[in-house]
Each structure stands twice: as structure tokens, then as C-alpha cells.
Amino acid sequence: MKAKYVNPFITAAMNLFHDYLGLNVTSGKPYILQDPSSLNEVSGIIGLAGETAGAVVLSFTRETAIKIISKLAGRTYQALSRDVIDGVGELINIIAGNAKKDLLDFRIVISLPGVIAGADYEIHWPEQIPVISIPFSSDLGDFSLNVSLKDAD
Amino acid sequence: MKFLVVDDSGVMRRIHSNILKEHNIDESEIFEAENGEKALEIARKEDIGMFLVDWNMPKLDGLKFVEYIRAMESYKDVPVIMITSEAARYNVVDAIKAGVTNYIVKPIKGDTLWEKISRYLV
């Protein structure tokens, strides 16, 4: 998977978390995710289709998800409520949709977001395409963005 | 003037409705729908003066919803602001072809959204 396919997702995430939500956030070095179970408890997922195939997953601890969605919604949530789940879906939707404008090799259709929460789940990533994980640190907690996208032919 | 806020995310519907309320739009003038189907039901019953519409939604998406209302005589010229994460140029082109009046890419600050909305207030 080419680096140029990962960078638009990092840019979109920084735009959302730093520029829009005003978080003090930094992105770490991307790496190949060897163990899919290393994702956190709350993950927002979007499938990528059209002239490519793939998926993008935004993964938080429960606490970080609650804090970040509280910031997004302008109200304080104490638990992993329906609103927090909804908000995590919206965050990954914004990242995937925004990244499309810099992914110029293909026309991409994004799926509706799904959110899974729990200690033990497995994501079935597209086969034979590596998953690149980008770690983020923020003042509301760490999280990761995980991208798997088939190269253009 | 009645507003219809259409978004499958309850959090986003509330954020957008709150921006309207903060600018003295009465709560009774703000309608919400979680998909295009529900939005069509409301649009048939109420005389909506402006639509704020997301793109990606279950059942009936925002683009098809806009095509439906543009085919209705009463909504031929009513402002439709699409507020979506879909940032690709081809998406904007498709939305304009479907009949949206203005296209806004999420995330958007409240002040910027209101500035766009206020252009179409009568």
C-alpha cells in the first residue's frame, strides 16, 4: 500500500482533531498492524469501495471516545452512550469523506459508518492488503487510525 | 421560515439545530429527520423554507432526496444546503447536478455554517 494513500487520512484526521476540535494532537510514525486484536475498545469503521477496496478504522479507548465526543457535541457524557457511539461513527465518516479529496487515483464510494464496542472483537480486513496503523496522541487520550486500501492497478 | 435538518447522526442533527436556535430561529420552526425517507414525509406535510441535508444516510440518501424534492413544484427553488463529509470534487459536481444550492464539507464551525445559511434567509 502506497504512502500517498495513507497521508490523506492523516491530513483529514489532523484537520478534524486539531483544526476543528481544537485538540493538542500529534501523529506518530505509521506502521504495519500485525495484530488486528491490538485495536482499542471502541472502533468506528467505514468500508471503501468504488474503483478500489479497503477499510478505515478509528479506534479509541472507552474513556477517550467519551471525552472526544463530549468535545464534539459540546456536552459532557459520562458513559458510552448512544450519542457517543453515534459520534464515533460521525468522526470516521468525516475522516474518510475528507480523505477522498486527496485520493486522486480512483473514485471512491464510502459506506455508512459502523461502530463496534467491546473488549474482544475481530475486524475482517480486506485480504492480502496490509493494514497501516497511525498512532495519535492527544490531550484527551491516545487513539489510532488504521487504513487498508488496495493500490490502483 | 421552517428548516429541515436531515442527518443520520443524532449528534450532528443536534449541533446543526443548535446553531439555528443560537441565531434566534424558534424551536417550533426546526424539523429533524434521520434519513431521506423521513425527510420526504416531513417535506410533504410542512412548508419547508430551507433544507440542511447530509449525503450518506440509510434508506434514502441525501442526493436522491434532493432529486425528489427538486421534482416537486413547491421545492423547485427552495435553498438546499448539503452538509457532508464527502469532499471529493466529483461529489460536489454530482450534488450540484442534483440541485443543491450550496455545498459544505464537514467539519464546519458554527459561525461559518450560519454565514452560509444567512445568505438565503428571506
PDB file of C-alpha atoms in Angstrom:
ATOM      1  CA  MET A   1       0.000   0.000   0.000  1.00  0.00           C
ATOM      2  CA  LYS A   2       1.489   3.312  -1.080  1.00  0.00           C
ATOM      3  CA  ALA A   3       2.294   6.064   1.444  1.00  0.00           C
ATOM      4  CA  LYS A   4       0.414   8.515  -0.725  1.00  0.00           C
ATOM      5  CA  TYR A   5      -2.770   6.597   0.125  1.00  0.00           C
ATOM      6  CA  VAL A   6      -2.184   6.929   3.873  1.00  0.00           C
ATOM      7  CA  ASN A   7      -1.299  10.615   4.008  1.00  0.00           C
ATOM      8  CA  PRO A   8      -4.770  11.919   3.041  1.00  0.00           C
ATOM      9  CA  PHE A   9      -6.243  10.090   6.041  1.00  0.00           C
ATOM     10  CA  ILE A  10      -3.627  11.621   8.379  1.00  0.00           C
ATOM     11  CA  THR A  11      -4.334  15.082   6.953  1.00  0.00           C
ATOM     12  CA  ALA A  12      -8.101  14.574   7.365  1.00  0.00           C
ATOM     13  CA  ALA A  13      -7.672  13.375  10.953  1.00  0.00           C
ATOM     14  CA  MET A  14      -5.453  16.345  11.857  1.00  0.00           C
ATOM     15  CA  ASN A  15      -7.968  18.714  10.273  1.00  0.00           C
ATOM     16  CA  LEU A  16     -10.740  17.183  12.365  1.00  0.00           C
ATOM     17  CA  PHE A  17      -8.992  16.760  15.718  1.00  0.00           C
ATOM     18  CA  HIS A  18      -6.626  19.731  15.695  1.00  0.00           C
ATOM     19  CA  ASP A  19      -8.191  22.397  13.486  1.00  0.00           C
ATOM     20  CA  TYR A  20     -11.874  21.696  14.183  1.00  0.00           C
ATOM     21  CA  LEU A  21     -11.992  20.213  17.700  1.00  0.00           C
ATOM     22  CA  GLY A  22      -9.005  22.246  18.889  1.00  0.00           C
ATOM     23  CA  LEU A  23      -7.180  19.291  20.440  1.00  0.00           C
ATOM     24  CA  ASN A  24      -3.469  19.312  21.029  1.00  0.00           C
ATOM     25  CA  VAL A  25      -2.782  16.284  18.851  1.00  0.00           C
ATOM     26  CA  THR A  26       0.264  14.713  17.211  1.00  0.00           C
ATOM     27  CA  SER A  27       0.511  11.781  14.834  1.00  0.00           C
ATOM     28  CA  GLY A  28       3.196   9.109  15.255  1.00  0.00           C
ATOM     29  CA  LYS A  29       5.039   7.013  12.701  1.00  0.00           C
ATOM     30  CA  PRO A  30       2.734   4.746  10.692  1.00  0.00           C
ATOM     31  CA  TYR A  31       3.435   1.013  10.967  1.00  0.00           C
ATOM     32  CA  ILE A  32       2.002  -2.209   9.611  1.00  0.00           C
ATOM     33  CA  LEU A  33      -0.592  -3.548  12.016  1.00  0.00           C
ATOM     34  CA  GLN A  34       0.415  -7.169  12.616  1.00  0.00           C
ATOM     35  CA  ASP A  35      -2.127  -7.959  15.291  1.00  0.00           C
ATOM     36  CA  PRO A  36      -5.656  -6.836  14.465  1.00  0.00           C
ATOM     37  CA  SER A  37      -6.710  -7.516  18.064  1.00  0.00           C
ATOM     38  CA  SER A  38      -4.474  -4.662  19.208  1.00  0.00           C
ATOM     39  CA  LEU A  39      -7.260  -2.219  18.400  1.00  0.00           C
ATOM     40  CA  ASN A  40      -8.932  -0.396  21.272  1.00  0.00           C
ATOM     41  CA  GLU A  41     -12.379  -0.966  22.800  1.00  0.00           C
ATOM     42  CA  VAL A  42     -14.369   1.416  20.611  1.00  0.00           C
ATOM     43  CA  SER A  43     -13.870   1.448  16.856  1.00  0.00           C
ATOM     44  CA  GLY A  44     -15.606   3.336  14.069  1.00  0.00           C
ATOM     45  CA  ILE A  45     -15.407   1.574  10.712  1.00  0.00           C
ATOM     46  CA  ILE A  46     -16.000   2.648   7.139  1.00  0.00           C
ATOM     47  CA  GLY A  47     -15.699   0.463   4.073  1.00  0.00           C
ATOM     48  CA  LEU A  48     -14.134   1.904   0.932  1.00  0.00           C
ATOM     49  CA  ALA A  49     -15.361   0.728  -2.448  1.00  0.00           C
ATOM     50  CA  GLY A  50     -15.745   2.041  -5.986  1.00  0.00           C
ATOM     51  CA  GLU A  51     -12.531   1.897  -8.043  1.00  0.00           C
ATOM     52  CA  THR A  52     -10.610   0.440  -5.078  1.00  0.00           C
ATOM     53  CA  ALA A  53     -11.349  -1.630  -1.984  1.00  0.00           C
ATOM     54  CA  GLY A  54     -10.484  -1.206   1.642  1.00  0.00           C
ATOM     55  CA  ALA A  55     -11.499  -0.035   5.049  1.00  0.00           C
ATOM     56  CA  VAL A  56     -10.574   2.616   7.565  1.00  0.00           C
ATOM     57  CA  VAL A  57     -10.962   2.188  11.311  1.00  0.00           C
ATOM     58  CA  LEU A  58     -10.681   4.814  14.036  1.00  0.00           C
ATOM     59  CA  SER A  59     -10.034   3.185  17.390  1.00  0.00           C
ATOM     60  CA  PHE A  60     -10.310   4.682  20.889  1.00  0.00           C
ATOM     61  CA  THR A  61     -10.306   3.529  24.466  1.00  0.00           C
ATOM     62  CA  ARG A  62     -13.729   3.901  26.026  1.00  0.00           C
ATOM     63  CA  GLU A  63     -12.564   6.901  28.100  1.00  0.00           C
ATOM     64  CA  THR A  64     -11.042   8.732  25.142  1.00  0.00           C
ATOM     65  CA  ALA A  65     -14.131   8.123  22.996  1.00  0.00           C
ATOM     66  CA  ILE A  66     -16.341   9.632  25.707  1.00  0.00           C
ATOM     67  CA  LYS A  67     -14.076  12.670  26.154  1.00  0.00           C
ATOM     68  CA  ILE A  68     -13.702  13.387  22.433  1.00  0.00           C
ATOM     69  CA  ILE A  69     -17.412  13.049  21.660  1.00  0.00           C
ATOM     70  CA  SER A  70     -18.186  15.286  24.650  1.00  0.00           C
ATOM     71  CA  LYS A  71     -15.938  17.871  22.993  1.00  0.00           C
ATOM     72  CA  LEU A  72     -17.630  17.359  19.592  1.00  0.00           C
ATOM     73  CA  ALA A  73     -21.165  17.609  20.961  1.00  0.00           C
ATOM     74  CA  GLY A  74     -20.482  20.393  23.475  1.00  0.00           C
ATOM     75  CA  ARG A  75     -21.931  18.427  26.384  1.00  0.00           C
ATOM     76  CA  THR A  76     -20.459  16.079  28.965  1.00  0.00           C
ATOM     77  CA  TYR A  77     -21.073  12.369  28.582  1.00  0.00           C
ATOM     78  CA  GLN A  78     -20.204  10.005  31.431  1.00  0.00           C
ATOM     79  CA  ALA A  79     -20.693   6.677  29.699  1.00  0.00           C
ATOM     80  CA  LEU A  80     -20.514   5.019  26.310  1.00  0.00           C
ATOM     81  CA  SER A  81     -23.991   6.217  25.415  1.00  0.00           C
ATOM     82  CA  ARG A  82     -25.844   6.018  22.132  1.00  0.00           C
ATOM     83  CA  ASP A  83     -24.669   9.576  21.387  1.00  0.00           C
ATOM     84  CA  VAL A  84     -21.026   8.637  21.939  1.00  0.00           C
ATOM     85  CA  ILE A  85     -21.355   5.636  19.609  1.00  0.00           C
ATOM     86  CA  ASP A  86     -23.120   7.846  17.058  1.00  0.00           C
ATOM     87  CA  GLY A  87     -20.379  10.472  17.371  1.00  0.00           C
ATOM     88  CA  VAL A  88     -17.573   7.959  16.795  1.00  0.00           C
ATOM     89  CA  GLY A  89     -19.334   6.925  13.582  1.00  0.00           C
ATOM     90  CA  GLU A  90     -19.517  10.548  12.533  1.00  0.00           C
ATOM     91  CA  LEU A  91     -15.793  11.093  13.183  1.00  0.00           C
ATOM     92  CA  ILE A  92     -14.732   8.218  10.931  1.00  0.00           C
ATOM     93  CA  ASN A  93     -17.266   9.350   8.343  1.00  0.00           C
ATOM     94  CA  ILE A  94     -15.681  12.816   8.303  1.00  0.00           C
ATOM     95  CA  ILE A  95     -12.132  11.418   8.061  1.00  0.00           C
ATOM     96  CA  ALA A  96     -12.971   9.029   5.213  1.00  0.00           C
ATOM     97  CA  GLY A  97     -15.015  11.603   3.293  1.00  0.00           C
ATOM     98  CA  ASN A  98     -12.376  14.314   3.686  1.00  0.00           C
ATOM     99  CA  ALA A  99      -9.536  11.971   2.678  1.00  0.00           C
ATOM    100  CA  LYS A 100     -11.270  11.286  -0.639  1.00  0.00           C
ATOM    101  CA  LYS A 101     -10.443  14.725  -1.970  1.00  0.00           C
ATOM    102  CA  ASP A 102      -6.702  13.873  -1.949  1.00  0.00           C
ATOM    103  CA  LEU A 103      -7.034  10.288  -3.167  1.00  0.00           C
ATOM    104  CA  LEU A 104      -6.953  11.172  -6.811  1.00  0.00           C
ATOM    105  CA  ASP A 105      -6.072   7.757  -8.287  1.00  0.00           C
ATOM    106  CA  PHE A 106      -9.613   6.478  -8.051  1.00  0.00           C
ATOM    107  CA  ARG A 107     -13.218   7.369  -7.472  1.00  0.00           C
ATOM    108  CA  ILE A 108     -14.142   6.051  -4.033  1.00  0.00           C
ATOM    109  CA  VAL A 109     -17.526   5.263  -2.560  1.00  0.00           C
ATOM    110  CA  ILE A 110     -17.630   5.213   1.245  1.00  0.00           C
ATOM    111  CA  SER A 111     -20.020   3.023   3.210  1.00  0.00           C
ATOM    112  CA  LEU A 112     -22.181   4.144   6.073  1.00  0.00           C
ATOM    113  CA  PRO A 113     -20.159   4.047   9.290  1.00  0.00           C
ATOM    114  CA  GLY A 114     -20.393   1.198  11.756  1.00  0.00           C
ATOM    115  CA  VAL A 115     -19.212   1.309  15.357  1.00  0.00           C
ATOM    116  CA  ILE A 116     -18.219  -1.668  17.473  1.00  0.00           C
ATOM    117  CA  ALA A 117     -17.516  -1.595  21.175  1.00  0.00           C
ATOM    118  CA  GLY A 118     -16.208  -4.301  23.449  1.00  0.00           C
ATOM    119  CA  ALA A 119     -13.060  -5.960  24.714  1.00  0.00           C
ATOM    120  CA  ASP A 120     -12.964  -8.834  22.278  1.00  0.00           C
ATOM    121  CA  TYR A 121     -13.789  -8.363  18.622  1.00  0.00           C
ATOM    122  CA  GLU A 122     -12.116  -9.037  15.332  1.00  0.00           C
ATOM    123  CA  ILE A 123     -12.240  -6.929  12.199  1.00  0.00           C
ATOM    124  CA  HIS A 124     -12.120  -8.842   8.940  1.00  0.00           C
ATOM    125  CA  TRP A 125      -9.884  -6.619   6.877  1.00  0.00           C
ATOM    126  CA  PRO A 126      -9.691  -6.930   3.097  1.00  0.00           C
ATOM    127  CA  GLU A 127      -7.460  -9.927   2.310  1.00  0.00           C
ATOM    128  CA  GLN A 128      -3.874  -9.501   1.131  1.00  0.00           C
ATOM    129  CA  ILE A 129      -3.823  -5.766   1.695  1.00  0.00           C
ATOM    130  CA  PRO A 130      -1.689  -4.595   4.625  1.00  0.00           C
ATOM    131  CA  VAL A 131      -3.272  -2.523   7.376  1.00  0.00           C
ATOM    132  CA  ILE A 132      -1.326   0.630   8.174  1.00  0.00           C
ATOM    133  CA  SER A 133      -1.838   1.925  11.695  1.00  0.00           C
ATOM    134  CA  ILE A 134      -1.203   5.567  12.553  1.00  0.00           C
ATOM    135  CA  PRO A 135      -0.942   6.289  16.290  1.00  0.00           C
ATOM    136  CA  PHE A 136      -2.175   9.654  17.571  1.00  0.00           C
ATOM    137  CA  SER A 137      -1.548  11.298  20.941  1.00  0.00           C
ATOM    138  CA  SER A 138      -3.869  13.991  22.214  1.00  0.00           C
ATOM    139  CA  ASP A 139      -4.693  15.849  25.384  1.00  0.00           C
ATOM    140  CA  LEU A 140      -7.870  13.761  25.623  1.00  0.00           C
ATOM    141  CA  GLY A 141      -6.060  10.442  25.194  1.00  0.00           C
ATOM    142  CA  ASP A 142      -4.373   8.323  22.550  1.00  0.00           C
ATOM    143  CA  PHE A 143      -6.131   6.732  19.595  1.00  0.00           C
ATOM    144  CA  SER A 144      -5.270   5.142  16.274  1.00  0.00           C
ATOM    145  CA  LEU A 145      -6.348   5.396  12.678  1.00  0.00           C
ATOM    146  CA  ASN A 146      -5.991   2.189  10.681  1.00  0.00           C
ATOM    147  CA  VAL A 147      -6.127   2.161   6.910  1.00  0.00           C
ATOM    148  CA  SER A 148      -6.206  -0.659   4.377  1.00  0.00           C
ATOM    149  CA  LEU A 149      -6.578   0.330   0.743  1.00  0.00           C
ATOM    150  CA  LYS A 150      -5.953  -1.571  -2.462  1.00  0.00           C
ATOM    151  CA  ASP A 151      -3.443   0.108  -4.789  1.00  0.00           C
ATOM    152  CA  ALA A 152      -4.585   1.422  -8.142  1.00  0.00           C
ATOM    153  CA  ASP A 153      -3.849  -1.024 -10.990  1.00  0.00           C
TER     154      ASP A 153
ATOM    155  CA  MET B   1     -39.486  30.151   7.923  1.00  0.00           C
ATOM    156  CA  LYS B   2     -39.241  26.415   8.541  1.00  0.00           C
ATOM    157  CA  PHE B   3     -35.956  24.489   8.455  1.00  0.00           C
ATOM    158  CA  LEU B   4     -35.496  20.768   7.923  1.00  0.00           C
ATOM    159  CA  VAL B   5     -32.245  19.291   9.260  1.00  0.00           C
ATOM    160  CA  VAL B   6     -31.570  15.866   7.713  1.00  0.00           C
ATOM    161  CA  ASP B   7     -28.705  13.743   9.069  1.00  0.00           C
ATOM    162  CA  ASP B   8     -28.469  10.135  10.222  1.00  0.00           C
ATOM    163  CA  SER B   9     -26.247  11.202  13.113  1.00  0.00           C
ATOM    164  CA  GLY B  10     -28.302  12.427  16.078  1.00  0.00           C
ATOM    165  CA  VAL B  11     -25.267  14.301  17.386  1.00  0.00           C
ATOM    166  CA  MET B  12     -24.864  16.197  14.102  1.00  0.00           C
ATOM    167  CA  ARG B  13     -28.599  16.966  13.875  1.00  0.00           C
ATOM    168  CA  ARG B  14     -28.430  18.463  17.353  1.00  0.00           C
ATOM    169  CA  ILE B  15     -25.301  20.504  16.543  1.00  0.00           C
ATOM    170  CA  HIS B  16     -26.897  21.947  13.403  1.00  0.00           C
ATOM    171  CA  SER B  17     -30.253  22.595  15.061  1.00  0.00           C
ATOM    172  CA  ASN B  18     -28.497  24.322  17.958  1.00  0.00           C
ATOM    173  CA  ILE B  19     -26.734  26.660  15.530  1.00  0.00           C
ATOM    174  CA  LEU B  20     -30.171  27.683  14.209  1.00  0.00           C
ATOM    175  CA  LYS B  21     -31.515  28.177  17.752  1.00  0.00           C
ATOM    176  CA  GLU B  22     -28.469  30.250  18.718  1.00  0.00           C
ATOM    177  CA  HIS B  23     -29.450  32.612  15.901  1.00  0.00           C
ATOM    178  CA  ASN B  24     -32.983  33.065  17.179  1.00  0.00           C
ATOM    179  CA  ILE B  25     -34.705  30.511  14.998  1.00  0.00           C
ATOM    180  CA  ASP B  26     -37.625  29.272  17.065  1.00  0.00           C
ATOM    181  CA  GLU B  27     -37.544  25.602  18.011  1.00  0.00           C
ATOM    182  CA  SER B  28     -41.024  25.125  16.534  1.00  0.00           C
ATOM    183  CA  GLU B  29     -39.619  26.098  13.112  1.00  0.00           C
ATOM    184  CA  ILE B  30     -36.899  23.425  13.172  1.00  0.00           C
ATOM    185  CA  PHE B  31     -37.711  19.919  11.951  1.00  0.00           C
ATOM    186  CA  GLU B  32     -35.338  16.969  12.001  1.00  0.00           C
ATOM    187  CA  ALA B  33     -35.146  13.707  10.049  1.00  0.00           C
ATOM    188  CA  GLU B  34     -32.659  10.827  10.274  1.00  0.00           C
ATOM    189  CA  ASN B  35     -32.842   9.824   6.617  1.00  0.00           C
ATOM    190  CA  GLY B  36     -34.214  10.943   3.261  1.00  0.00           C
ATOM    191  CA  GLU B  37     -37.420   8.926   3.579  1.00  0.00           C
ATOM    192  CA  LYS B  38     -38.423  10.601   6.846  1.00  0.00           C
ATOM    193  CA  ALA B  39     -37.370  13.941   5.400  1.00  0.00           C
ATOM    194  CA  LEU B  40     -39.689  13.439   2.412  1.00  0.00           C
ATOM    195  CA  GLU B  41     -42.607  12.725   4.757  1.00  0.00           C
ATOM    196  CA  ILE B  42     -41.941  15.971   6.617  1.00  0.00           C
ATOM    197  CA  ALA B  43     -41.396  17.946   3.407  1.00  0.00           C
ATOM    198  CA  ARG B  44     -44.817  16.814   2.126  1.00  0.00           C
ATOM    199  CA  LYS B  45     -46.569  17.917   5.325  1.00  0.00           C
ATOM    200  CA  GLU B  46     -44.727  21.155   6.119  1.00  0.00           C
ATOM    201  CA  ASP B  47     -43.869  24.181   4.033  1.00  0.00           C
ATOM    202  CA  ILE B  48     -40.085  23.992   4.463  1.00  0.00           C
ATOM    203  CA  GLY B  49     -38.140  27.155   3.645  1.00  0.00           C
ATOM    204  CA  MET B  50     -34.631  25.699   3.820  1.00  0.00           C
ATOM    205  CA  PHE B  51     -33.106  22.230   3.877  1.00  0.00           C
ATOM    206  CA  LEU B  52     -29.811  21.281   5.578  1.00  0.00           C
ATOM    207  CA  VAL B  53     -29.066  17.826   4.217  1.00  0.00           C
ATOM    208  CA  ASP B  54     -26.358  15.220   4.830  1.00  0.00           C
ATOM    209  CA  TRP B  55     -25.367  12.945   1.928  1.00  0.00           C
ATOM    210  CA  ASN B  56     -24.666   9.458   3.307  1.00  0.00           C
ATOM    211  CA  MET B  57     -27.751   8.162   5.058  1.00  0.00           C
ATOM    212  CA  PRO B  58     -29.604   4.832   5.162  1.00  0.00           C
ATOM    213  CA  LYS B  59     -32.869   4.189   3.275  1.00  0.00           C
ATOM    214  CA  LEU B  60     -32.769   7.291   1.070  1.00  0.00           C
ATOM    215  CA  ASP B  61     -29.537   9.234   0.789  1.00  0.00           C
ATOM    216  CA  GLY B  62     -29.231  12.984   0.599  1.00  0.00           C
ATOM    217  CA  LEU B  63     -28.509  13.122  -3.112  1.00  0.00           C
ATOM    218  CA  LYS B  64     -31.644  11.161  -4.032  1.00  0.00           C
ATOM    219  CA  PHE B  65     -33.647  13.173  -1.526  1.00  0.00           C
ATOM    220  CA  VAL B  66     -32.589  16.390  -3.268  1.00  0.00           C
ATOM    221  CA  GLU B  67     -33.575  14.946  -6.652  1.00  0.00           C
ATOM    222  CA  TYR B  68     -37.013  14.063  -5.263  1.00  0.00           C
ATOM    223  CA  ILE B  69     -37.716  17.480  -3.790  1.00  0.00           C
ATOM    224  CA  ARG B  70     -36.430  19.301  -6.861  1.00  0.00           C
ATOM    225  CA  ALA B  71     -39.064  17.414  -8.861  1.00  0.00           C
ATOM    226  CA  MET B  72     -41.763  18.843  -6.559  1.00  0.00           C
ATOM    227  CA  GLU B  73     -43.183  22.157  -7.748  1.00  0.00           C
ATOM    228  CA  SER B  74     -43.200  23.633  -4.241  1.00  0.00           C
ATOM    229  CA  TYR B  75     -39.492  22.963  -3.659  1.00  0.00           C
ATOM    230  CA  LYS B  76     -38.125  23.757  -7.102  1.00  0.00           C
ATOM    231  CA  ASP B  77     -36.296  26.870  -5.876  1.00  0.00           C
ATOM    232  CA  VAL B  78     -36.039  26.363  -2.104  1.00  0.00           C
ATOM    233  CA  PRO B  79     -32.446  26.606  -0.759  1.00  0.00           C
ATOM    234  CA  VAL B  80     -30.855  23.223  -0.098  1.00  0.00           C
ATOM    235  CA  ILE B  81     -27.527  23.270   1.736  1.00  0.00           C
ATOM    236  CA  MET B  82     -25.728  19.948   1.609  1.00  0.00           C
ATOM    237  CA  ILE B  83     -23.550  19.419   4.695  1.00  0.00           C
ATOM    238  CA  THR B  84     -21.449  16.317   4.157  1.00  0.00           C
ATOM    239  CA  SER B  85     -18.058  14.752   4.763  1.00  0.00           C
ATOM    240  CA  GLU B  86     -17.859  13.930   1.023  1.00  0.00           C
ATOM    241  CA  ALA B  87     -15.032  16.220  -0.045  1.00  0.00           C
ATOM    242  CA  ALA B  88     -14.073  14.874  -3.484  1.00  0.00           C
ATOM    243  CA  ARG B  89     -14.542  17.211  -6.418  1.00  0.00           C
ATOM    244  CA  TYR B  90     -16.695  14.629  -8.258  1.00  0.00           C
ATOM    245  CA  ASN B  91     -19.047  14.531  -5.271  1.00  0.00           C
ATOM    246  CA  VAL B  92     -19.529  18.298  -5.391  1.00  0.00           C
ATOM    247  CA  VAL B  93     -20.255  18.090  -9.124  1.00  0.00           C
ATOM    248  CA  ASP B  94     -22.834  15.321  -8.580  1.00  0.00           C
ATOM    249  CA  ALA B  95     -24.524  17.315  -5.805  1.00  0.00           C
ATOM    250  CA  ILE B  96     -24.752  20.476  -7.901  1.00  0.00           C
ATOM    251  CA  LYS B  97     -26.240  18.430 -10.755  1.00  0.00           C
ATOM    252  CA  ALA B  98     -28.827  17.008  -8.323  1.00  0.00           C
ATOM    253  CA  GLY B  99     -29.876  20.538  -7.428  1.00  0.00           C
ATOM    254  CA  VAL B 100     -28.164  21.569  -4.192  1.00  0.00           C
ATOM    255  CA  THR B 101     -27.846  25.312  -3.697  1.00  0.00           C
ATOM    256  CA  ASN B 102     -24.700  25.273  -1.564  1.00  0.00           C
ATOM    257  CA  TYR B 103     -22.230  22.536  -0.644  1.00  0.00           C
ATOM    258  CA  ILE B 104     -20.447  22.442   2.700  1.00  0.00           C
ATOM    259  CA  VAL B 105     -17.816  19.902   3.733  1.00  0.00           C
ATOM    260  CA  LYS B 106     -17.882  18.719   7.355  1.00  0.00           C
ATOM    261  CA  PRO B 107     -16.489  19.541   9.803  1.00  0.00           C
ATOM    262  CA  ILE B 108     -17.746  23.109   9.764  1.00  0.00           C
ATOM    263  CA  LYS B 109     -17.649  25.708  12.519  1.00  0.00           C
ATOM    264  CA  GLY B 110     -20.982  27.103  13.645  1.00  0.00           C
ATOM    265  CA  ASP B 111     -20.188  30.670  12.552  1.00  0.00           C
ATOM    266  CA  THR B 112     -19.236  29.565   9.047  1.00  0.00           C
ATOM    267  CA  LEU B 113     -22.362  27.451   8.698  1.00  0.00           C
ATOM    268  CA  TRP B 114     -24.564  30.307   9.860  1.00  0.00           C
ATOM    269  CA  GLU B 115     -22.872  32.666   7.400  1.00  0.00           C
ATOM    270  CA  LYS B 116     -23.860  30.295   4.566  1.00  0.00           C
ATOM    271  CA  ILE B 117     -27.401  29.844   5.888  1.00  0.00           C
ATOM    272  CA  SER B 118     -27.972  33.567   6.353  1.00  0.00           C
ATOM    273  CA  ARG B 119     -27.319  34.207   2.658  1.00  0.00           C
ATOM    274  CA  TYR B 120     -30.615  32.516   1.870  1.00  0.00           C
ATOM    275  CA  LEU B 121     -32.796  33.946   4.617  1.00  0.00           C
ATOM    276  CA  VAL B 122     -35.732  35.966   3.431  1.00  0.00           C
TER     277      VAL B 122
END
